[in-house]
Coordinates of N, CA and C in Angstrom, one line a residue:
X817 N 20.4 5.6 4.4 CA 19.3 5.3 5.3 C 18.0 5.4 4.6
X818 N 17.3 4.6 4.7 CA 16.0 4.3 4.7 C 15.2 6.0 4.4
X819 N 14.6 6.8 4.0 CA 13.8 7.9 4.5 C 12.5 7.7 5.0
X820 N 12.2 6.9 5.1 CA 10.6 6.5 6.3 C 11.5 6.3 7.3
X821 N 12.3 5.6 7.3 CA 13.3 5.6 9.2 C 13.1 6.6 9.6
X822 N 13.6 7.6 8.6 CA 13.8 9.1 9.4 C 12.7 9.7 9.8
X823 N 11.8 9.5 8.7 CA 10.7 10.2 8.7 C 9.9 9.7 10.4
X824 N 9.7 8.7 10.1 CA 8.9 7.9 11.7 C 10.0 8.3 12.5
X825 N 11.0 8.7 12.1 CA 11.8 8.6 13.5 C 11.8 10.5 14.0
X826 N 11.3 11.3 13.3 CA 11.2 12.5 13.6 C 9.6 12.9 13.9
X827 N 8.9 11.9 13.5 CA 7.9 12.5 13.7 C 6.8 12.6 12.5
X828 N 7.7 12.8 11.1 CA 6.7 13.4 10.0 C 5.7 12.4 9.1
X829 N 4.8 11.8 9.4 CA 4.3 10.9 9.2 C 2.5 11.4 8.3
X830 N 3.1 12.2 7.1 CA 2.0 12.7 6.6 C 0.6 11.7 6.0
X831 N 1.1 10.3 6.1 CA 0.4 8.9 5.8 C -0.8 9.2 6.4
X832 N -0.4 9.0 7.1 CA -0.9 8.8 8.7 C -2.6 9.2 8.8
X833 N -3.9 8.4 8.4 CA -5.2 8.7 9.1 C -5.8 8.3 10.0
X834 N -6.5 8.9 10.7 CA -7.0 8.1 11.6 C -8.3 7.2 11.0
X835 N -8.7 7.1 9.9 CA -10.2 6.3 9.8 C -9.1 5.7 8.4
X836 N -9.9 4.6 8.3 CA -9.7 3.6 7.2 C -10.3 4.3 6.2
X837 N -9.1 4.5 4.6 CA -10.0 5.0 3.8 C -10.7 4.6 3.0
X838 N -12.2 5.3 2.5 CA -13.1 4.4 1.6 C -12.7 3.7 0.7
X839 N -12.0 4.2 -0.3 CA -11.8 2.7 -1.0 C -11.5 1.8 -0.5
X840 N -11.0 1.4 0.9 CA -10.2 -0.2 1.0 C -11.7 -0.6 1.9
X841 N -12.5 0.3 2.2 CA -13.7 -0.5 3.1 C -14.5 -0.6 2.1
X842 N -14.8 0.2 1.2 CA -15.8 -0.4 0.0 C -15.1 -1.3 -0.6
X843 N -14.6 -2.1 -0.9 CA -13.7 -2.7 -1.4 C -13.8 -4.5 -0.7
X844 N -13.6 -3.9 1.0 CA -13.6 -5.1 1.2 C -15.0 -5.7 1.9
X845 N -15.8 -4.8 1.9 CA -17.2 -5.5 2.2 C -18.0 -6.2 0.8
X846 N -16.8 -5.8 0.1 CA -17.8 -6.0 -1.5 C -17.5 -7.5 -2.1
X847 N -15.8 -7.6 -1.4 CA -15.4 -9.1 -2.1 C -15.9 -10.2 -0.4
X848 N -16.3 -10.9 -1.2 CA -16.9 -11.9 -0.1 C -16.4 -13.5 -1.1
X849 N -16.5 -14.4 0.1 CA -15.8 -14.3 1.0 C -14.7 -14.0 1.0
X850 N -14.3 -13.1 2.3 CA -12.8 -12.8 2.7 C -11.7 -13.7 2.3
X851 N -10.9 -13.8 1.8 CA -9.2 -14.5 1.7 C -8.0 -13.8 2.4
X852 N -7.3 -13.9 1.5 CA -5.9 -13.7 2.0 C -5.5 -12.4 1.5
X853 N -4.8 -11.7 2.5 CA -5.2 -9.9 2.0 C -3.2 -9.8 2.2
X854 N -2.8 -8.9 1.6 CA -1.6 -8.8 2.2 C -1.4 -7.0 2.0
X855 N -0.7 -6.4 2.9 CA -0.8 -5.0 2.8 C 1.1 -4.7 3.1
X856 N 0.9 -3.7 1.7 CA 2.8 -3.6 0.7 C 2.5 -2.6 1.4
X857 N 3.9 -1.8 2.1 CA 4.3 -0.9 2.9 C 3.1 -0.7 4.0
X858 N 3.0 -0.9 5.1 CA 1.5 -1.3 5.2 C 1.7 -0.1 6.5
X859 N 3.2 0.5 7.1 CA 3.0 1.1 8.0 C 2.6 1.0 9.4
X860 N 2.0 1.7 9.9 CA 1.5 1.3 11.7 C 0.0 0.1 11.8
X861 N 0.3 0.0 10.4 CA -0.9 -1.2 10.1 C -2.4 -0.9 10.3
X862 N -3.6 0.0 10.5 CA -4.3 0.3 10.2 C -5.2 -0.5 9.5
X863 N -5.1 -0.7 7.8 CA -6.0 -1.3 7.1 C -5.8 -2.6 7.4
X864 N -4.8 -3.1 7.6 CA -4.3 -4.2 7.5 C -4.8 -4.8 8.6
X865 N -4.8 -4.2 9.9 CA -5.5 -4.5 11.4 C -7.6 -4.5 11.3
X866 N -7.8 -3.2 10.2 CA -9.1 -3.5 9.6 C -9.8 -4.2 8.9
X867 N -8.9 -4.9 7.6 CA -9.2 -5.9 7.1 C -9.4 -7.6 8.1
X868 N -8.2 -7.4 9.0 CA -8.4 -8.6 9.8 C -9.6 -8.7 10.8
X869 N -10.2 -7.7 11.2 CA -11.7 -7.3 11.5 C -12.7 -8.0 11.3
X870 N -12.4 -7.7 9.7 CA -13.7 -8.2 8.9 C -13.0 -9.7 8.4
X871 N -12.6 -10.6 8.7 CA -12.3 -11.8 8.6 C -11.4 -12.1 7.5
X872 N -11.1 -11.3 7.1 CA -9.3 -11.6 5.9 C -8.4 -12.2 6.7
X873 N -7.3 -13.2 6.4 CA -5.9 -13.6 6.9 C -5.0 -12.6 6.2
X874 N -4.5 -11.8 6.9 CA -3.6 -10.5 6.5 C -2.5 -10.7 6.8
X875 N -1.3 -10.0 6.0 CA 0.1 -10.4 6.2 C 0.4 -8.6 5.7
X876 N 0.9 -8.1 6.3 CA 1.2 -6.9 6.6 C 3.0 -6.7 6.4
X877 N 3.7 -5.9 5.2 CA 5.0 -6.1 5.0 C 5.1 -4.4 5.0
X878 N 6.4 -4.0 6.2 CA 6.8 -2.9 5.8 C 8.8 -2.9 6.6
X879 N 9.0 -2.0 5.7 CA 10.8 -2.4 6.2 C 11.5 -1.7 7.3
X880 N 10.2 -0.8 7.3 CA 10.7 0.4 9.1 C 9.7 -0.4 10.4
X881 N 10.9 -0.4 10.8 CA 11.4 -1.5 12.3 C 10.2 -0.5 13.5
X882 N 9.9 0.9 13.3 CA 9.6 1.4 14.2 C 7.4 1.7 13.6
X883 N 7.4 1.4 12.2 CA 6.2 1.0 11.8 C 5.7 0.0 11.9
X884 N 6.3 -0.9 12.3 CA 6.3 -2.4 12.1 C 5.9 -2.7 13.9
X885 N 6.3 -2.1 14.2 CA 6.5 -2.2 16.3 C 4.8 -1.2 16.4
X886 N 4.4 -0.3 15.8 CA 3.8 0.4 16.1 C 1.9 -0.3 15.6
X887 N 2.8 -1.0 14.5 CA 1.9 -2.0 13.9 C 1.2 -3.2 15.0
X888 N 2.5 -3.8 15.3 CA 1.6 -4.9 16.7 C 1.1 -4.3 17.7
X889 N 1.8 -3.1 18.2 CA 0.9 -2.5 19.6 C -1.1 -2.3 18.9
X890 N -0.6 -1.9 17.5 CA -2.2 -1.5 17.2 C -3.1 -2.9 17.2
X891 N -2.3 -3.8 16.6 CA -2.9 -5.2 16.1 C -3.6 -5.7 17.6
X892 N -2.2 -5.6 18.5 CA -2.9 -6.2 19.9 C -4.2 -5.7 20.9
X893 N -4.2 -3.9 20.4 CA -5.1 -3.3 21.0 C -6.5 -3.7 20.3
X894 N -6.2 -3.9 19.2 CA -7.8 -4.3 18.9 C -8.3 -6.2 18.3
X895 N -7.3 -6.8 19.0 CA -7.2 -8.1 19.3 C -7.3 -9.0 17.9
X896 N -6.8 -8.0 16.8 CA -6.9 -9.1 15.5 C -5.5 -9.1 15.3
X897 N -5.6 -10.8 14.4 CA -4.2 -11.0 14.4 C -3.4 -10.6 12.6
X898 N -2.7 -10.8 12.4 CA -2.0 -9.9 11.7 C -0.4 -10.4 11.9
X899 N -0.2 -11.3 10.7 CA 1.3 -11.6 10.3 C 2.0 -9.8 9.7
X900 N 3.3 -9.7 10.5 CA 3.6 -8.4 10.5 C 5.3 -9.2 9.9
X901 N 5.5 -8.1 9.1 CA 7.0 -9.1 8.5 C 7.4 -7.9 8.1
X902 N 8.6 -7.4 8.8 CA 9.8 -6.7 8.8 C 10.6 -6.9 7.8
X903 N 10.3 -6.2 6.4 CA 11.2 -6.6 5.1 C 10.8 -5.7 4.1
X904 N 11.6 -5.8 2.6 CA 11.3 -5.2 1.6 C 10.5 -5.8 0.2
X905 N 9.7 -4.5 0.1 CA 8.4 -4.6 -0.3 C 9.1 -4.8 -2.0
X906 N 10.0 -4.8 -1.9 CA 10.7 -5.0 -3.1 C 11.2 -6.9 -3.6
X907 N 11.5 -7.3 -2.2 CA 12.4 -8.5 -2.3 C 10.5 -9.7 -2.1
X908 N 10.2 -9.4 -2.5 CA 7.9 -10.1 -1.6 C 8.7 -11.9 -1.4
X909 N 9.1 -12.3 -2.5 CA 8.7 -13.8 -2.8 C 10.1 -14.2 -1.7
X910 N 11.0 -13.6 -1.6 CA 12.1 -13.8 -0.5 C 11.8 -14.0 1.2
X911 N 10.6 -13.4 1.4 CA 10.1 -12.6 2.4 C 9.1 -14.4 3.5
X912 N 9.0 -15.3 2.9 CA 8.3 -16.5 3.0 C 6.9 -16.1 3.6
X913 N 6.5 -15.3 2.5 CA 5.4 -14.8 3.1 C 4.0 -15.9 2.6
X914 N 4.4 -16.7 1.9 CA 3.7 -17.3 1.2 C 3.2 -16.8 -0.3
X915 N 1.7 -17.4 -0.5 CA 1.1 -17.0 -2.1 C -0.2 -17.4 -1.7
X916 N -1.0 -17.0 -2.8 CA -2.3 -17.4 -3.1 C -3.3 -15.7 -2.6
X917 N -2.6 -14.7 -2.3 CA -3.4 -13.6 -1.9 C -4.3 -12.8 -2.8
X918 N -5.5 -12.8 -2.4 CA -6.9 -12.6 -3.5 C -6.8 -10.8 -3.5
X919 N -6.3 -10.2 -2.4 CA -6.3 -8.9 -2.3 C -4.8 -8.4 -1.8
X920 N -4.5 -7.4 -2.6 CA -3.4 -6.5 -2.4 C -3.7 -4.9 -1.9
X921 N -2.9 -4.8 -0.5 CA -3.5 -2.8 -0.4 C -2.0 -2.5 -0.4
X922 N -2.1 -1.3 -1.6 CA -0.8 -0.7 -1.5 C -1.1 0.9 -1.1
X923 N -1.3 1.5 -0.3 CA -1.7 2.6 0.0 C -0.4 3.6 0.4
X924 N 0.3 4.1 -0.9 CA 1.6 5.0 -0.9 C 2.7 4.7 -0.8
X925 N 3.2 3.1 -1.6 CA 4.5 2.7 -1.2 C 5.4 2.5 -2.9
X926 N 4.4 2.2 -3.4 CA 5.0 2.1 -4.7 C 5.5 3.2 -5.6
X927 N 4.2 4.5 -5.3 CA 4.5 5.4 -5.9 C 6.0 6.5 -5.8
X928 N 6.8 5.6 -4.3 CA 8.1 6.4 -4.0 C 9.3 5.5 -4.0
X929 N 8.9 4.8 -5.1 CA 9.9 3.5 -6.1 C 10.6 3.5 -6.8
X930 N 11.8 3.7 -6.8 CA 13.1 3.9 -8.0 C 12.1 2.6 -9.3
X931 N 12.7 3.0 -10.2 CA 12.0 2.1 -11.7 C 12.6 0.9 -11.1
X932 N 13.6 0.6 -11.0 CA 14.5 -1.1 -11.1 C 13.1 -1.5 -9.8
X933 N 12.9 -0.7 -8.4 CA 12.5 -1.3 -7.4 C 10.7 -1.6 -7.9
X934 N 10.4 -0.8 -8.3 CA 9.4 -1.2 -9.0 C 8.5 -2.3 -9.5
X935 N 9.9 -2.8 -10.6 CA 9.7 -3.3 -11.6 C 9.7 -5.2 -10.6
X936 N 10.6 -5.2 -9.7 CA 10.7 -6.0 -8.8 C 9.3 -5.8 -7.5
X937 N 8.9 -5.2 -7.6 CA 7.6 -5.2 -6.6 C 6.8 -5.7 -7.4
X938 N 6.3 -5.0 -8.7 CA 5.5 -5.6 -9.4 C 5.5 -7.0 -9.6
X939 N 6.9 -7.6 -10.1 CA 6.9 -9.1 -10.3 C 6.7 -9.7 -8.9
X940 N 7.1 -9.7 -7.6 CA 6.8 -9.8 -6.2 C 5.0 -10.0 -6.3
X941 N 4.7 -9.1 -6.1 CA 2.7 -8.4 -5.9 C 2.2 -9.8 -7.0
X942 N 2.6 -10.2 -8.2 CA 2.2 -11.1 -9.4 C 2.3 -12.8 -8.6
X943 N 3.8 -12.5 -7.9 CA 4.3 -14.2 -7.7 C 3.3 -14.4 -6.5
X944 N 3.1 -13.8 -5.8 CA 2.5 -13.7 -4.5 C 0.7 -13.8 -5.0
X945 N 0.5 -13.7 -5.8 CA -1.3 -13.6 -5.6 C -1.7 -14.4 -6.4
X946 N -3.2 -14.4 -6.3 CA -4.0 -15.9 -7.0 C -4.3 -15.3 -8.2
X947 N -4.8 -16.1 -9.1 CA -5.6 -15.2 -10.4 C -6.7 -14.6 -10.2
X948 N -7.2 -13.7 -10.5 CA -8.1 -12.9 -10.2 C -8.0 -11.6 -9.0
X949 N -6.7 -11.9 -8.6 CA -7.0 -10.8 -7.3 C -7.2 -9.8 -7.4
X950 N -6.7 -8.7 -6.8 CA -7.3 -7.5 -6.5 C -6.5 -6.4 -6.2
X951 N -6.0 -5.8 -6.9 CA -4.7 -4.6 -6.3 C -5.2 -3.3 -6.4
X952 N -5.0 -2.8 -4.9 CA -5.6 -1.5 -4.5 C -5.0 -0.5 -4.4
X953 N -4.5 0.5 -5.1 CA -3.3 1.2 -4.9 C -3.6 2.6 -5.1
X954 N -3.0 3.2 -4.4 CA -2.8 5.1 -3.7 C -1.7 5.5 -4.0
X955 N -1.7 6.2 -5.0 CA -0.4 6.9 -5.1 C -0.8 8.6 -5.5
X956 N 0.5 8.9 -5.3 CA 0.7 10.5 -5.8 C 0.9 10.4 -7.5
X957 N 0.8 11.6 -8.7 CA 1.1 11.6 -9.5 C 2.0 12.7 -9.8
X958 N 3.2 12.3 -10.6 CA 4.6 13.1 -10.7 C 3.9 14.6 -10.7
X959 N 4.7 15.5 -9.8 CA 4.2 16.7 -9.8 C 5.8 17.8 -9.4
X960 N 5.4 19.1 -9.9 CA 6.5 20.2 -9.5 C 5.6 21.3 -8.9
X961 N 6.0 22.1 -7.9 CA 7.2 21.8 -6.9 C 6.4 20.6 -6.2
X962 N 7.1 20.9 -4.9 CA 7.0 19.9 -4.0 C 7.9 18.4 -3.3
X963 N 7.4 18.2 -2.4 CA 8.4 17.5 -1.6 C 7.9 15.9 -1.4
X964 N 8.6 15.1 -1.2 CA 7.7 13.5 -1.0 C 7.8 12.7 -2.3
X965 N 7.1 11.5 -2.1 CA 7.3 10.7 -3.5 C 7.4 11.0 -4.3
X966 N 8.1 10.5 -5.7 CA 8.4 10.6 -6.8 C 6.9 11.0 -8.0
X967 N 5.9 10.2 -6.9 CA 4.4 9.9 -8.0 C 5.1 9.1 -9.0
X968 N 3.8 8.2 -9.5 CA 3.6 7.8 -10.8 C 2.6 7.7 -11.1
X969 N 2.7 7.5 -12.7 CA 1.6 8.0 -13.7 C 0.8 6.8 -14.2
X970 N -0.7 6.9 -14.5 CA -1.4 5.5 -14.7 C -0.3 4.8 -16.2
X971 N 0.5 5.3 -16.7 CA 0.9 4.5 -17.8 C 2.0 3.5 -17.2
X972 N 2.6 4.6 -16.8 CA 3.7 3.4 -15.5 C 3.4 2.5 -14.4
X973 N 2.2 2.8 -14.2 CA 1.6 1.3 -13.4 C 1.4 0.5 -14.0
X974 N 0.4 0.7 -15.1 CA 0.1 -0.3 -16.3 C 1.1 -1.0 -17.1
X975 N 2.5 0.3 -17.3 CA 3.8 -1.3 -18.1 C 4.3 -2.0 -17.0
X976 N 4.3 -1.4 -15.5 CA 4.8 -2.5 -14.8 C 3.9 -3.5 -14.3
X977 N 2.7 -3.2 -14.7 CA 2.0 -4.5 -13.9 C 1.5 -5.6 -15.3
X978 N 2.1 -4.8 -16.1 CA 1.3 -5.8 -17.9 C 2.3 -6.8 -17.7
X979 N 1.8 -7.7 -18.4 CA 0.7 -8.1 -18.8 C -0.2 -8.8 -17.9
X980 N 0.3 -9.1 -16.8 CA -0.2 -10.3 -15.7 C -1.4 -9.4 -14.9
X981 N -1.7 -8.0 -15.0 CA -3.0 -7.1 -14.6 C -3.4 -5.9 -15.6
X982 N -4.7 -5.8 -15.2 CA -5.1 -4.6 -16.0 C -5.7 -3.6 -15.5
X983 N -5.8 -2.7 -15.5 CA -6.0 -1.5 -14.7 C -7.9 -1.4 -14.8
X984 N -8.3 -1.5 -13.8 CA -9.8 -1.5 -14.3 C -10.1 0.2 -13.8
X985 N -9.7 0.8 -13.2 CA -10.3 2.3 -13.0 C -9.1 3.0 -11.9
X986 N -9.2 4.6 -12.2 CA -8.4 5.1 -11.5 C -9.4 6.2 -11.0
X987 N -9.2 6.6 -9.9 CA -10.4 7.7 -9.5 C -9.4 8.9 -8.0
X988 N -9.8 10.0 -8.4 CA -9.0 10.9 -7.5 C -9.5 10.5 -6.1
X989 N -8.4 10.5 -5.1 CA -9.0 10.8 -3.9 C -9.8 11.9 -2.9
X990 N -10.7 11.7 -2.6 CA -11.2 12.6 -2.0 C -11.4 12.9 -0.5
X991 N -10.3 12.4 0.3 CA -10.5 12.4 1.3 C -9.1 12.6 2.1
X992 N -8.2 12.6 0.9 CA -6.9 13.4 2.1 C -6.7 14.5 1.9
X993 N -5.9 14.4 3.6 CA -5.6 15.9 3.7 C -4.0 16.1 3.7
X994 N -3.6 16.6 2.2 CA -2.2 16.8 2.4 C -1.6 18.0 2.9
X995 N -0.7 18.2 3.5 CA -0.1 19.3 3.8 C 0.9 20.1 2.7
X996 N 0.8 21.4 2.5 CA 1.1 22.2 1.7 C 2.3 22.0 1.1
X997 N 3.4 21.4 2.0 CA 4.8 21.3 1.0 C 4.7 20.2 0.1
X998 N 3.4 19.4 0.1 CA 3.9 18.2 -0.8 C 2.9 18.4 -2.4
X999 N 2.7 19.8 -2.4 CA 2.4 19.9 -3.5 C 1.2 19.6 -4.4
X1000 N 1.6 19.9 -5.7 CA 0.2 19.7 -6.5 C 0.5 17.7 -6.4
X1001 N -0.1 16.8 -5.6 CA 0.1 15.4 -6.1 C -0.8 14.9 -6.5
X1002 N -1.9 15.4 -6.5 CA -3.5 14.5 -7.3 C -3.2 13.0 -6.8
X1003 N -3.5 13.1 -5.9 CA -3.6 11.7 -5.3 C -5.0 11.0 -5.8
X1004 N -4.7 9.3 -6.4 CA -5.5 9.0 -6.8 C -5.2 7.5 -6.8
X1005 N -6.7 6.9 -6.2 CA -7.1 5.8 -6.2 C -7.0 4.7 -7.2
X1006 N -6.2 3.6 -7.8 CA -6.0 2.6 -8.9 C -6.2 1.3 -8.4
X1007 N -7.2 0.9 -8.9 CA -7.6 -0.7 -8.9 C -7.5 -1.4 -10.1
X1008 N -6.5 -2.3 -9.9 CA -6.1 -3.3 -11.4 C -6.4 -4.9 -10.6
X1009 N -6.5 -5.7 -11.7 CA -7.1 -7.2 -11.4 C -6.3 -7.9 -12.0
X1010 N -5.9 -9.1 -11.8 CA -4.9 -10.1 -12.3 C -5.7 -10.8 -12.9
X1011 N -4.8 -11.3 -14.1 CA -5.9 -11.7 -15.0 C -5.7 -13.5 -14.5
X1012 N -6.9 -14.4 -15.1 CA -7.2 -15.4 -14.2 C -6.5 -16.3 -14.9

């Protein structure tokens, strides 16, 4: 089974903020005009319902059935629309989600990625976007003890996303609040650009 199934299905949902985090709002007030945003594990949809706010066409992909449900209740409450597609963030170009997306938010889905699945997201995130886009990504960094994603390391983003992006900056987060079992994870903010 799935472990986000369970996880949403119990309750434990340490994702979970209530405000959109600053990188993805500095971020998206900054690229103008708005395009085509697509949000990889995207969850109860949040950024993805915020980006569509500010006038992005958003496509929202996550594979738990009960994030995905929780996602349109949110989309409908605040009346923006939001392609919501029930699938794996692994399989992107299978998914007929289309191409051409100028911005990518990955906010904690990659970093809990067997290598093979990875290596297939990455090529997915590449088929799926235009040149020049924009990949926003949150992950944890491999850590002992502790419980939760695997983390990865900025070198392991960088061979899986080379040569088609380059990592333009990595900056710690400053604004979660993680709870104590998941350890030392230095959560940290990575923005890479596809090259044009």
């Amino acid at each position: 089974m799935n472990p986000y199934r369970l996880l949403y299905r119990l309750g434990i949902t340490p994702w979970e903020r209530d405000s959109v985090p600053g990188p993805v709002t500095e971020l998206a007030e900054r690229l103008s005009p708005p395009g085509r945003a697509l949000d990889v594990g995207c969850g109860t949809g949040r950024d993805a319902v915020y980006l569509s706010q500010r006038g992005w066409t958003v496509t929202g992909v996550d594979a738990v059935p009960r994030a995905i449900d929780a996602a349109r209740r949110r989309a409908t409450a605040a009346d923006a629309q939001v392609n919501w597609v029930l699938g794996d963030v692994t399989q992107l170009q299978s998914l007929a989600i289309g191409d051409g997306y100028s911005l990518v938010i990955d906010r904690g889905c990659f970093h809990g990625l067997s290598d093979e699945e990875r290596a297939r997201c990455a090529a997915g995130v590449t088929a799926v976007t235009a040149p020049g886009a924009i990949l926003l990504m949150f992950a944890f960094c491999p850590r002992k003890p502790g419980m939760g994603p695997r983390g990865v390391t900025r070198e392991q983003i960088e061979g899986h996303f080379a040569p088609a992006w380059q990592l333009v900056s990595g900056a710690p987060d400053s604004e979660a609040k993680l709870p104590r079992w998941i350890g030392d994870a230095k959560p940290t903010w990575y923005q890479l650009r596809r090259a044009g």
